[in-house]
XYZ file of C-alpha atoms in Angstrom:
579
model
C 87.139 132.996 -152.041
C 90.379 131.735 -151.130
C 92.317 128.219 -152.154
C 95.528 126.646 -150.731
C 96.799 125.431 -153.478
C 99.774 123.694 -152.096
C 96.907 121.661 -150.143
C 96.390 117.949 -151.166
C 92.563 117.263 -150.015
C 89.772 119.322 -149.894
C 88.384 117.850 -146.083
C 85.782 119.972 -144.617
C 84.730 118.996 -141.203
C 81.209 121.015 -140.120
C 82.415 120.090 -136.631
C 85.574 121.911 -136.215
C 85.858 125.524 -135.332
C 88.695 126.795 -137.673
C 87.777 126.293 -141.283
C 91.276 124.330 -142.842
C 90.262 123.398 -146.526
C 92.779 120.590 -147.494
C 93.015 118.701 -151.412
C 93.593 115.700 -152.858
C 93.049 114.060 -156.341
C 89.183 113.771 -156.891
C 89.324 110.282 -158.326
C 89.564 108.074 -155.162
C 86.283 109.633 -153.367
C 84.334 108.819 -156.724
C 83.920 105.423 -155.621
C 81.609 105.800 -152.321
C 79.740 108.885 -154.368
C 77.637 105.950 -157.057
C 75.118 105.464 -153.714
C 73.168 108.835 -153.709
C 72.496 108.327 -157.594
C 68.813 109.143 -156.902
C 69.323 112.648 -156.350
C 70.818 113.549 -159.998
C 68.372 116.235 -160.531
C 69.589 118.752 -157.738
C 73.318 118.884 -159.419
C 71.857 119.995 -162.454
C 71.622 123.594 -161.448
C 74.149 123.850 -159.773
C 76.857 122.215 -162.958
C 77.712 126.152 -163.633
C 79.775 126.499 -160.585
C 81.121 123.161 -160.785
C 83.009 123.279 -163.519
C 84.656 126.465 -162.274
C 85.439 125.335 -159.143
C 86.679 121.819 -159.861
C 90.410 120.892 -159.425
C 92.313 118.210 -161.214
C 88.645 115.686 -160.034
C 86.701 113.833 -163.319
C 83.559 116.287 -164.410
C 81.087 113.514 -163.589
C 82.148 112.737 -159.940
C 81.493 116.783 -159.288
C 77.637 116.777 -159.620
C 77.438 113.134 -158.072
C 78.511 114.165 -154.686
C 76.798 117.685 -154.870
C 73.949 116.610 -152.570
C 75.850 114.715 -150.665
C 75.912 117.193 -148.093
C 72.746 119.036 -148.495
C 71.428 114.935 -147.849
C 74.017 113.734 -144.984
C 75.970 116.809 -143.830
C 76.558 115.123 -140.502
C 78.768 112.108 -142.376
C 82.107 112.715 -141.956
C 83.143 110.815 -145.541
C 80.341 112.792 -147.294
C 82.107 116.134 -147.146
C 85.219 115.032 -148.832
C 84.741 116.209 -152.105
C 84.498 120.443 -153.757
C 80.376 119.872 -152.962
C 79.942 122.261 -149.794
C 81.899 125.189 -152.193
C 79.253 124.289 -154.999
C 76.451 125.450 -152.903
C 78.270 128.529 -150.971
C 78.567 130.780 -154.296
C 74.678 130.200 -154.629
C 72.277 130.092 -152.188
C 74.371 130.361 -148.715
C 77.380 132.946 -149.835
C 77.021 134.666 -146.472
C 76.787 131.266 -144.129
C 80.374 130.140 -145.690
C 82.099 133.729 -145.301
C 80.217 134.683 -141.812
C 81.063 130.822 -140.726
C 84.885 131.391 -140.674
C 84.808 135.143 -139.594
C 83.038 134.564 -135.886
C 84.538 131.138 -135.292
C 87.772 131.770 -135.977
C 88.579 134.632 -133.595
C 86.697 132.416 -130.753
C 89.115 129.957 -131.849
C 91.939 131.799 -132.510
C 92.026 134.340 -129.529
C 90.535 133.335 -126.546
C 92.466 129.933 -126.199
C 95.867 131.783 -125.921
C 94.214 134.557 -124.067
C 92.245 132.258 -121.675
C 95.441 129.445 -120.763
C 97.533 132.134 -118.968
C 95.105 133.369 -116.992
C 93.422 130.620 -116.148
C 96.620 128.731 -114.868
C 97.862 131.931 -112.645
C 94.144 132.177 -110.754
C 94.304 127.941 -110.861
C 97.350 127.650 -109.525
C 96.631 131.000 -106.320
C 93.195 128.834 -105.374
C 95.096 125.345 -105.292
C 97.205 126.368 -103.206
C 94.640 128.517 -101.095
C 92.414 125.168 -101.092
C 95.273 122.898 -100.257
C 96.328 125.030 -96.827
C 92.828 124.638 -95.793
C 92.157 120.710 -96.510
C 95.365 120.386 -94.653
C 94.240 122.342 -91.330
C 90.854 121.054 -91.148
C 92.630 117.191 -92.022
C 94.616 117.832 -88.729
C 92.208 118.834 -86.986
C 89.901 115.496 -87.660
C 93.138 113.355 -87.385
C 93.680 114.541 -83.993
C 90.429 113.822 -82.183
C 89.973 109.682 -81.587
C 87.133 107.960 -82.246
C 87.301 106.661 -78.500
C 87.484 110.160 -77.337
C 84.531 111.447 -79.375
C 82.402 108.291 -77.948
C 83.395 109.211 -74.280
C 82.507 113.104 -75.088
C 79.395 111.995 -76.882
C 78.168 110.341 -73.722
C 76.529 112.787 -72.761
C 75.365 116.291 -74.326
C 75.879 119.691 -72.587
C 73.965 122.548 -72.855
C 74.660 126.177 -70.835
C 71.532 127.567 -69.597
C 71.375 131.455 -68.840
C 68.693 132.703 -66.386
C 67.759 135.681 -67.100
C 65.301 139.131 -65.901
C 64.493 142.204 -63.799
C 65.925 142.320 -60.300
C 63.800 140.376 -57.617
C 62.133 137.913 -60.505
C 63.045 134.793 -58.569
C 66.345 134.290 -60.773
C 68.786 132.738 -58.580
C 66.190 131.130 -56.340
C 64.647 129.136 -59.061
C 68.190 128.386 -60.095
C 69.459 127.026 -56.395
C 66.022 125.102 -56.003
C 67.090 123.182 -59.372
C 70.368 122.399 -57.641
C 68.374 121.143 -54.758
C 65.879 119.142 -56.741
C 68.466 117.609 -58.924
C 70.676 116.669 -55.940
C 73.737 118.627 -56.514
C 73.199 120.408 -52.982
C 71.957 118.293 -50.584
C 69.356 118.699 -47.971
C 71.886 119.323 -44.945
C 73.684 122.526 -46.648
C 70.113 124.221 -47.681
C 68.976 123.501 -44.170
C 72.238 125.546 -42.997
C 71.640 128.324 -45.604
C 67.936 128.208 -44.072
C 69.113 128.823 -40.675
C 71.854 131.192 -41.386
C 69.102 133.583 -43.723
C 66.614 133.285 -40.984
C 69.213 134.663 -38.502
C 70.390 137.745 -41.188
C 66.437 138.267 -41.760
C 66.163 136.896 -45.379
C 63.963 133.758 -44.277
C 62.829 133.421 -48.081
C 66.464 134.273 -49.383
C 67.916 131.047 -48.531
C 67.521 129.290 -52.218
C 69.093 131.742 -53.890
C 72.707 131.250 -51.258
C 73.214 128.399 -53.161
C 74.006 130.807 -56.196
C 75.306 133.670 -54.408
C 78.270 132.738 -52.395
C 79.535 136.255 -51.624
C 78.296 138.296 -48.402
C 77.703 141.278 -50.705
C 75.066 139.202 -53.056
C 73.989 137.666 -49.841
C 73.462 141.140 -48.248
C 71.326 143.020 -50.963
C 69.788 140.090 -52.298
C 70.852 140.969 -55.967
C 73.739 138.759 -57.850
C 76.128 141.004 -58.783
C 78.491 138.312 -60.954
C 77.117 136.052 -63.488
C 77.157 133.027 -60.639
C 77.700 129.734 -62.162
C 76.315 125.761 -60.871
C 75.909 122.877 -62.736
C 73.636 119.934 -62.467
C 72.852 116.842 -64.198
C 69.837 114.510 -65.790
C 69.396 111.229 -66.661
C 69.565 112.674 -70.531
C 72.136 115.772 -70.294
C 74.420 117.705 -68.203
C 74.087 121.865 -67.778
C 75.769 124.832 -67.076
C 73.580 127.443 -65.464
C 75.080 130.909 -65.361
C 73.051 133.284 -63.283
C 73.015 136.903 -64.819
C 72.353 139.856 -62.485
C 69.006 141.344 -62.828
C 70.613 144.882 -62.234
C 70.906 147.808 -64.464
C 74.337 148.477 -63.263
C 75.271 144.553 -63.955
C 74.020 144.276 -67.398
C 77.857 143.965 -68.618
C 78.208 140.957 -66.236
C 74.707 139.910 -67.674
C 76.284 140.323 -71.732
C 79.151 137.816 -71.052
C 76.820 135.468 -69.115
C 74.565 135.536 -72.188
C 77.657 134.986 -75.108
C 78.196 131.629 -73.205
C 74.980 130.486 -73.126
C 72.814 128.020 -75.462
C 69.477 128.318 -73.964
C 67.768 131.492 -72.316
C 65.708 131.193 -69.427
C 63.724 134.388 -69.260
C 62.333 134.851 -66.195
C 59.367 136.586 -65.110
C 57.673 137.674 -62.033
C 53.769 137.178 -61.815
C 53.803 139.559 -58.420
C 50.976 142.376 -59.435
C 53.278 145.403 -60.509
C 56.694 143.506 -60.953
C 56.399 142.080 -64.308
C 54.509 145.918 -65.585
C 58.022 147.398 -63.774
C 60.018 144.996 -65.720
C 58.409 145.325 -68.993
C 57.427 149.043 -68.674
C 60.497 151.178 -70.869
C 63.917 151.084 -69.043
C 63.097 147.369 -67.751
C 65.328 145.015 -67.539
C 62.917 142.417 -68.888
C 62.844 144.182 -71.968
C 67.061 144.640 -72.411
C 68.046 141.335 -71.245
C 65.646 139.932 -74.125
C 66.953 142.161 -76.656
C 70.790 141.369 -75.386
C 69.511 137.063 -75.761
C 68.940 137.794 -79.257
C 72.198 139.747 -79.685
C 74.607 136.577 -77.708
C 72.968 134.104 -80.150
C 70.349 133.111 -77.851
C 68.030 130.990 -80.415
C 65.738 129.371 -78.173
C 63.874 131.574 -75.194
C 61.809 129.729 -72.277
C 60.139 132.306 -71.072
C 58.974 131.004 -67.557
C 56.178 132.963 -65.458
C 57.434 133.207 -61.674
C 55.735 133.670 -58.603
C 52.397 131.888 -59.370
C 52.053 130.767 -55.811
C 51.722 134.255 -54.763
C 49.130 135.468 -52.759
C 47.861 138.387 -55.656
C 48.118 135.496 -58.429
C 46.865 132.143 -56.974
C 47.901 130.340 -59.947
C 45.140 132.349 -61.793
C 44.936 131.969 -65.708
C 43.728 135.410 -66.199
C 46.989 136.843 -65.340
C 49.378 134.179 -66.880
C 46.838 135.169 -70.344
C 47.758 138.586 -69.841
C 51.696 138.900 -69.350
C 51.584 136.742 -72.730
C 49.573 138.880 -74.348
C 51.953 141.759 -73.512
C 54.663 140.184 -73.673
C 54.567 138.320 -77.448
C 54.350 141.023 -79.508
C 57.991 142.620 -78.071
C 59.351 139.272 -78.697
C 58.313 139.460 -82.405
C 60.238 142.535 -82.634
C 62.936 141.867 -80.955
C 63.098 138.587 -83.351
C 62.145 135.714 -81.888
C 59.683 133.883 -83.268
C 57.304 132.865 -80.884
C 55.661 129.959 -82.131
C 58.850 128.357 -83.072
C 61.511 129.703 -80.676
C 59.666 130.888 -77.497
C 57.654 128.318 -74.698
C 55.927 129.806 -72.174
C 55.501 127.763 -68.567
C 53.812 128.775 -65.344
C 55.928 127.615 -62.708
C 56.660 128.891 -58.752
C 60.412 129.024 -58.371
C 60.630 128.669 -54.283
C 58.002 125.680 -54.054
C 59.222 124.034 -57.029
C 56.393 123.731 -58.681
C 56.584 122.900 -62.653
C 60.461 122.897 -62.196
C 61.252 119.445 -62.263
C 57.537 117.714 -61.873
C 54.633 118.671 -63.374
C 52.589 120.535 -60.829
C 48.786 120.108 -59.496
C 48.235 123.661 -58.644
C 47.791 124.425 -62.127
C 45.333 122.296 -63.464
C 44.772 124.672 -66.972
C 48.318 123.800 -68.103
C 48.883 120.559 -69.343
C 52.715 120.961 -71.319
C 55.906 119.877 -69.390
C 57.828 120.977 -66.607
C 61.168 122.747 -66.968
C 63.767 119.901 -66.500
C 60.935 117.973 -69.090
C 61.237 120.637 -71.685
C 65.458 121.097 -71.474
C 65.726 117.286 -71.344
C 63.410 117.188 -74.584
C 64.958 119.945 -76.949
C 66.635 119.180 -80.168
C 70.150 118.054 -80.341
C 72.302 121.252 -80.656
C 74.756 121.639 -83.644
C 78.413 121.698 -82.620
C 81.650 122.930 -84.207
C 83.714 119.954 -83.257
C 86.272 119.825 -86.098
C 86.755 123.097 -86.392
C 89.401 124.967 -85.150
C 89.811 125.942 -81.327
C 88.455 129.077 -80.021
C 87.660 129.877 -76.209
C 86.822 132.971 -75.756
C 88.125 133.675 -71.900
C 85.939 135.425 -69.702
C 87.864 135.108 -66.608
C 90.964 134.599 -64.795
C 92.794 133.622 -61.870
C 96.103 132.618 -59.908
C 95.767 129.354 -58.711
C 99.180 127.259 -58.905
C 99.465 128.874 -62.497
C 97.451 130.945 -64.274
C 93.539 129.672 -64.786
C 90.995 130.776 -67.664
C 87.130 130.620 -67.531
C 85.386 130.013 -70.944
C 83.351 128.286 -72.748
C 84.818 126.671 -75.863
C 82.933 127.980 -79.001
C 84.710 125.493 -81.765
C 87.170 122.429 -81.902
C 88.143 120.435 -79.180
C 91.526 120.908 -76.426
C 93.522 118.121 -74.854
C 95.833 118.344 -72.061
C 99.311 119.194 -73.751
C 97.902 120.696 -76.417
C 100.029 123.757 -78.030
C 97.651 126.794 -78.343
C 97.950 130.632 -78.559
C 96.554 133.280 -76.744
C 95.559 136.103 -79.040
C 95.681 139.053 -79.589
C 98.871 139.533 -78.243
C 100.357 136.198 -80.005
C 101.789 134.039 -76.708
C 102.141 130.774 -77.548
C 101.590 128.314 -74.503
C 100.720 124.964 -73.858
C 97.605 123.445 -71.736
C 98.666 121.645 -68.791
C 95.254 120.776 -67.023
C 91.650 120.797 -67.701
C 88.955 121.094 -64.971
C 84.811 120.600 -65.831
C 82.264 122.029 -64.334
C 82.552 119.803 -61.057
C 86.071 120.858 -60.731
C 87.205 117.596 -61.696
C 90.230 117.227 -63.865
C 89.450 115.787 -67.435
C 92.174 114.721 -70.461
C 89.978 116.495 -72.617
C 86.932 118.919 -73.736
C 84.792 119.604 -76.490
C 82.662 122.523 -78.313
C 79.741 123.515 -75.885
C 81.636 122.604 -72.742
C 82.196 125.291 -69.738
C 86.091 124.273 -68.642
C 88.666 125.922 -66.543
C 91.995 125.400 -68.305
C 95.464 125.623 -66.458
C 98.476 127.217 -68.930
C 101.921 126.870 -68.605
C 104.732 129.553 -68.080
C 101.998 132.441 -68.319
C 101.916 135.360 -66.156
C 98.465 136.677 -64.333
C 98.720 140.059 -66.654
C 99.576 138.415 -70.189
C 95.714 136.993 -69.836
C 92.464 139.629 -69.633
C 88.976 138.711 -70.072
C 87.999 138.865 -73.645
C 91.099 136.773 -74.800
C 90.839 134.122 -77.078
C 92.443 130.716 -76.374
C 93.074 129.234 -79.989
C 94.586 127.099 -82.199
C 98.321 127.887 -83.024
C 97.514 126.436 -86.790
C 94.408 128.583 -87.560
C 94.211 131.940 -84.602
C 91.568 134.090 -84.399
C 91.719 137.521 -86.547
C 92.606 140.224 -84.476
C 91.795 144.050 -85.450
C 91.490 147.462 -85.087
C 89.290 148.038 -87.533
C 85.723 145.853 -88.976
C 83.296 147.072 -91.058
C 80.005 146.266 -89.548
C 75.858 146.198 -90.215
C 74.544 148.387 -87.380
C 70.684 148.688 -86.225
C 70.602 151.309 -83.812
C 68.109 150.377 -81.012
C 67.742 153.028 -78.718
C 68.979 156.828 -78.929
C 67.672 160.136 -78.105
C 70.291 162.189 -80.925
C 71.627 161.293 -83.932
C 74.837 159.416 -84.845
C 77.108 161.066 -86.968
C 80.686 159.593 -87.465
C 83.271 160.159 -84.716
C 80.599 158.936 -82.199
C 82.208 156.664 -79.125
C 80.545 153.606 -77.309
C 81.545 150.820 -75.655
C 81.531 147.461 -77.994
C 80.417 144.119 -75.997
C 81.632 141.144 -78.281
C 81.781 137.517 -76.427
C 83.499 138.427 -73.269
C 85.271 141.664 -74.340
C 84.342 145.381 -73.934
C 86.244 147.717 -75.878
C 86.068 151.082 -76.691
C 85.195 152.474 -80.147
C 84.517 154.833 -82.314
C 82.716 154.590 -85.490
C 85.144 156.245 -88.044
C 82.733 155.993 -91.169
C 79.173 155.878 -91.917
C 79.573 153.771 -95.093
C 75.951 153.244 -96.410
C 72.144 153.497 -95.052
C 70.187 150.137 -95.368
C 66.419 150.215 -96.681
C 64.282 148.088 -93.883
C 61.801 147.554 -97.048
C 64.219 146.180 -99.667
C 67.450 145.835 -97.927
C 69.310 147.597 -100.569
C 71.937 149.965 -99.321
C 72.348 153.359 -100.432
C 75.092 154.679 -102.626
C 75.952 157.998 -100.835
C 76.947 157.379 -97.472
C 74.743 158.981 -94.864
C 75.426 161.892 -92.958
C 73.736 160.509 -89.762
C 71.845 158.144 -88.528
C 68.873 157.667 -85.990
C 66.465 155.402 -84.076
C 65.283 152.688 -85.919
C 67.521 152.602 -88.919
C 70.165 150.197 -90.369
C 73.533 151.490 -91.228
C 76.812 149.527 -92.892
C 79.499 151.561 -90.600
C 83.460 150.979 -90.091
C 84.362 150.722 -86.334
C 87.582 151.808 -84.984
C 88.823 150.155 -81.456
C 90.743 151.468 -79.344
C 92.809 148.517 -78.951
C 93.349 145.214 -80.916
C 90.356 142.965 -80.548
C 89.529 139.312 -81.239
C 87.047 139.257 -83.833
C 85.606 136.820 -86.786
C 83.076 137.253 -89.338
C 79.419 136.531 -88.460
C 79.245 134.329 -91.368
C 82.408 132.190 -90.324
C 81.416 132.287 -86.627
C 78.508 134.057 -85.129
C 79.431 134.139 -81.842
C 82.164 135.869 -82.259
C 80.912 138.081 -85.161
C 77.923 139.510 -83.278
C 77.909 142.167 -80.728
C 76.513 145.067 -79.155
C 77.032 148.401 -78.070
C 76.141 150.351 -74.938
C 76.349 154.240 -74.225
C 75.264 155.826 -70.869
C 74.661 152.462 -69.060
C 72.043 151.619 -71.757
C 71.992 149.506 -74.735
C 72.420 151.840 -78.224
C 72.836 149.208 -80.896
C 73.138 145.794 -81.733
C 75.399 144.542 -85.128
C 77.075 142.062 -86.869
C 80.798 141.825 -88.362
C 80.816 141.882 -91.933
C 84.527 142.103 -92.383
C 87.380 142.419 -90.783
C 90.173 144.586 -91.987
C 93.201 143.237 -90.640
């Protein structure tokens, strides 16, 4: 054992983690040591050692306070005195030397060890913290409560029909507009008269979508058409996707603005088997939904009024039936995310009333079931992000989008990404054309910009905020699940990469790691190749630099999909972005 003998006390505290013995003259703690007289006969064994060990203290006060700590250790007066020595030599010699020897290096080391450290990695995520309270604080500060209450008025949702050619897309759509009163009864009688005269008697609904003589011609939308109409609860957006194969990329960037998918099927006896049959359109524009971040899917049965259906339950039982277990694997789920209606797009029927034609179904009518839906969550704070999916010269340059996040004012400074132009917005139109102050998450708008030329702006463009941009890349690493290929994928493989409202070219440089469907574990060697059906972690090349987020931060812009030989290959999300 060893003494300080330059100390004045001997002060054990059972508390502390360094062990400092300190002495004093023995005499003064005599006093409180007469009340634990009772326990005389412990000290008696253990005199021996106290003799030894006592230091300029009177003989008697040594054995007195010997049980003082085996009886009240926790005391802080008790332990004043040689007593906790007495007992070390005998019956706990390894608890006093062990004692010191761990808790004096956690003591000792770490603390000087730990305070650099900490204050360097302190001081890198303060500051990291503070940029970020003060972007998203700017971003609150500048949206008014006044303005939020006007915006708030009314909710708007975007609405994408979708389906094999000939389903009744764009007719169901321009009967809504009809029903709803946003065309009125002396412009579809026109249309009436003018597709009577060209031979499309039934045709005429759908002219209230498709406004050019080509769509008008072959009866197929060729551009994702866009109308809007309003109810008593809500205001929407419905963007009309072409049914055709070679539209599907039209289709892809009517489906990244949407919130709600409309999938639309024909009844007509072998129209829905050719759309759902392999190569269908009924089957890619579902899987596509689920790619955009369509969440909720009414799937609506068309053409019940016709002459091979009658409004006949047998048949309406039997598309379900075919049709649920692709949705399950495509991954809806269909008791949650998917309602199924029976409705007749060119009478009307189960579109905005209920019908009587169809006395087995008893749920709501279309307008009934949009009106009812839950509230939709919107980024409204967060910083702005359109992503543009057209463009035009109209007194200025104008850009088509749908804001994703935040909020834009007119006079707002922004930035057009990825090639870094800072501008400023000088107008903003809504859906009706009209010219508005201001827009908000969910919206469709039209947004003049100042002092920008026509070939600065391309579709696939993001309109953001000059405070936070968008990350722009040439290079993501992201989780692949390849859909639909004949071969194998080996690295070096090219595709074209639909994310929001850009297509891009790409290769995939690396095959990084092979996900297990059971477990989700990823392998450690990366894989040589890949094929139908499997997941893959791969690193993607563009050919270009391309607007992209993560698909944790935001989804919409961190999902996408990739297409090969006019067909759909894969479907993926970003998992990061090397920049």
């Amino acid at each position: 054992m060893s003494l300080n003998p330059k100390a004045n006390e001997w002060k054990p505290n059972f508390g502390a983690q360094a062990f400092v013995p300190n002495f004093q003259p023995a005499a003064a703690p005599a006093a409180p040591a007469a009340a634990p007289a009772p326990n005389v006969p412990k000290p008696a064994a253990l005199a021996g050692p106290a003799k030894v060990l006592s230091l300029g203290g009177s003989k008697p006060a040594a054995p007195k306070e010997a049980p003082k700590p085996a009886a009240a250790a926790p005391k802080e007066e008790a332990p004043k005195e040689e007593a906790p020595k007495e007992e070390a030599p005998k019956e706990e010699t390894p608890k006093p030397a062990a004692a010191p020897k761990e808790e004096a290096p956690k003591a000792a080391t770490p603390k000087p060890a730990k305070a650099p450290a900490n204050t360097a990695a302190s001081k890198a995520a303060l500051e990291k913290t503070n940029e970020i309270a003060d972007v998203i604080a700017e971003d609150i500060n500048a949206v008014d409560d006044e303005v939020v209450a006007d915006l708030f008025g009314k909710e708007h949702i975007n609405v994408v029909f979708m389906g094999h050619v000939d389903a009744g897309k764009s007719t169901m759509g321009g009967n809504i507009l009809y029903l709803t009163g946003m065309v009125d009864k002396r412009t579809m009688e026109k249309y009436e008269k003018e597709a009577k005269d060209a031979g499309r008697e039934s045709w005429y609904l759908s002219w209230a979508l498709d406004t050019n003589i080509e769509e008008r011609a072959k009866g197929k939308t060729v551009e994702c058409g866009r109308a809007y109409f309003e109810t008593d609860k809500r205001r929407y957006t419905i963007l009309d996707a072409p049914g055709h194969k070679n539209y599907v990329p039209s289709m892809i960037s009517g489906a990244s603005q949407a919130d709600v998918g409309v999938m639309v099927i024909s009844a007509r006896k072998g129209e829905f088997e050719t759309g759902f049959e392999r190569g269908g359109q009924t089957r890619e524009h579902t899987m596509l939904a689920k790619t955009s971040g369509i969440s909720k899917l009414i799937v609506v049965i068309n053409k019940m009024d016709d002459p091979t259906v009658k409004w006949d339950k047998e048949r309406y039982d039997e598309i379900l039936g075919k049709f649920n277990p692709f949705l399950k694997q495509t991954g809806f789920n269909p008791k949650k995310d998917v309602v199924y209606m029976p409705v007749s797009g060119f009478t009307g029927a189960n579109l905005k009333d209920r019908s009587k034609d169809c006395p087995w179904y008893d749920g709501p009518s279309l307008l009934e079931y949009l009106d009812s839906m839950k509230t939709l969550d919107r980024k409204i704070n967060a910083p702005l992000m359109i992503p543009i999916a057209e463009k035009y010269k109209d007194m200025g340059t104008i850009i088509v989008g749908k804001i994703e996040s935040g909020h834009v004012k007119c006079g707002q400074k922004v930035i057009l990404m990825p090639n870094k132009r800072a501008t400023e917005v000088t107008a903003i139109y809504n859906e009706t054309e009209e010219e508005v102050e201001q827009a908000m998450c969910g919206d469709n708008v039209r947004i003049r910009l100042k002092a920008v030329e026509d070939d600065e702006v391309s579709p696939g463009f993001v309109l953001c905020s000059a405070k936070k941009p968008v990350k722009t890349a040439t290079q993501f690493v992201a989780q692949l699940a390849v859909l639909d290929h004949k071969n194998i994928i080996c690295a070096g493989y090219t595709a074209v990469l639909h994310v929001h409202a850009a297509a891009e070219e790409i290769t995939l440089s690396a095959l990084m790691h092979l996900i297990d469907k059971k477990t989700g574990r990823k392998s450690k060697r990366p894989p040589q190749f890949v094929k139908q059906g499997q997941s893959v972690i791969v690193r993607i090349e563009t050919a270009g630099p391309i607007c992209v987020e993560t698909f944790g931060d935001y989804p919409q812009l961190g999902r996408f999909t990739l297409r090969d030989e006019g067909k759909t290959v894969a479907i993926g999300k970003i998992v990061k972005v090397l920049e």
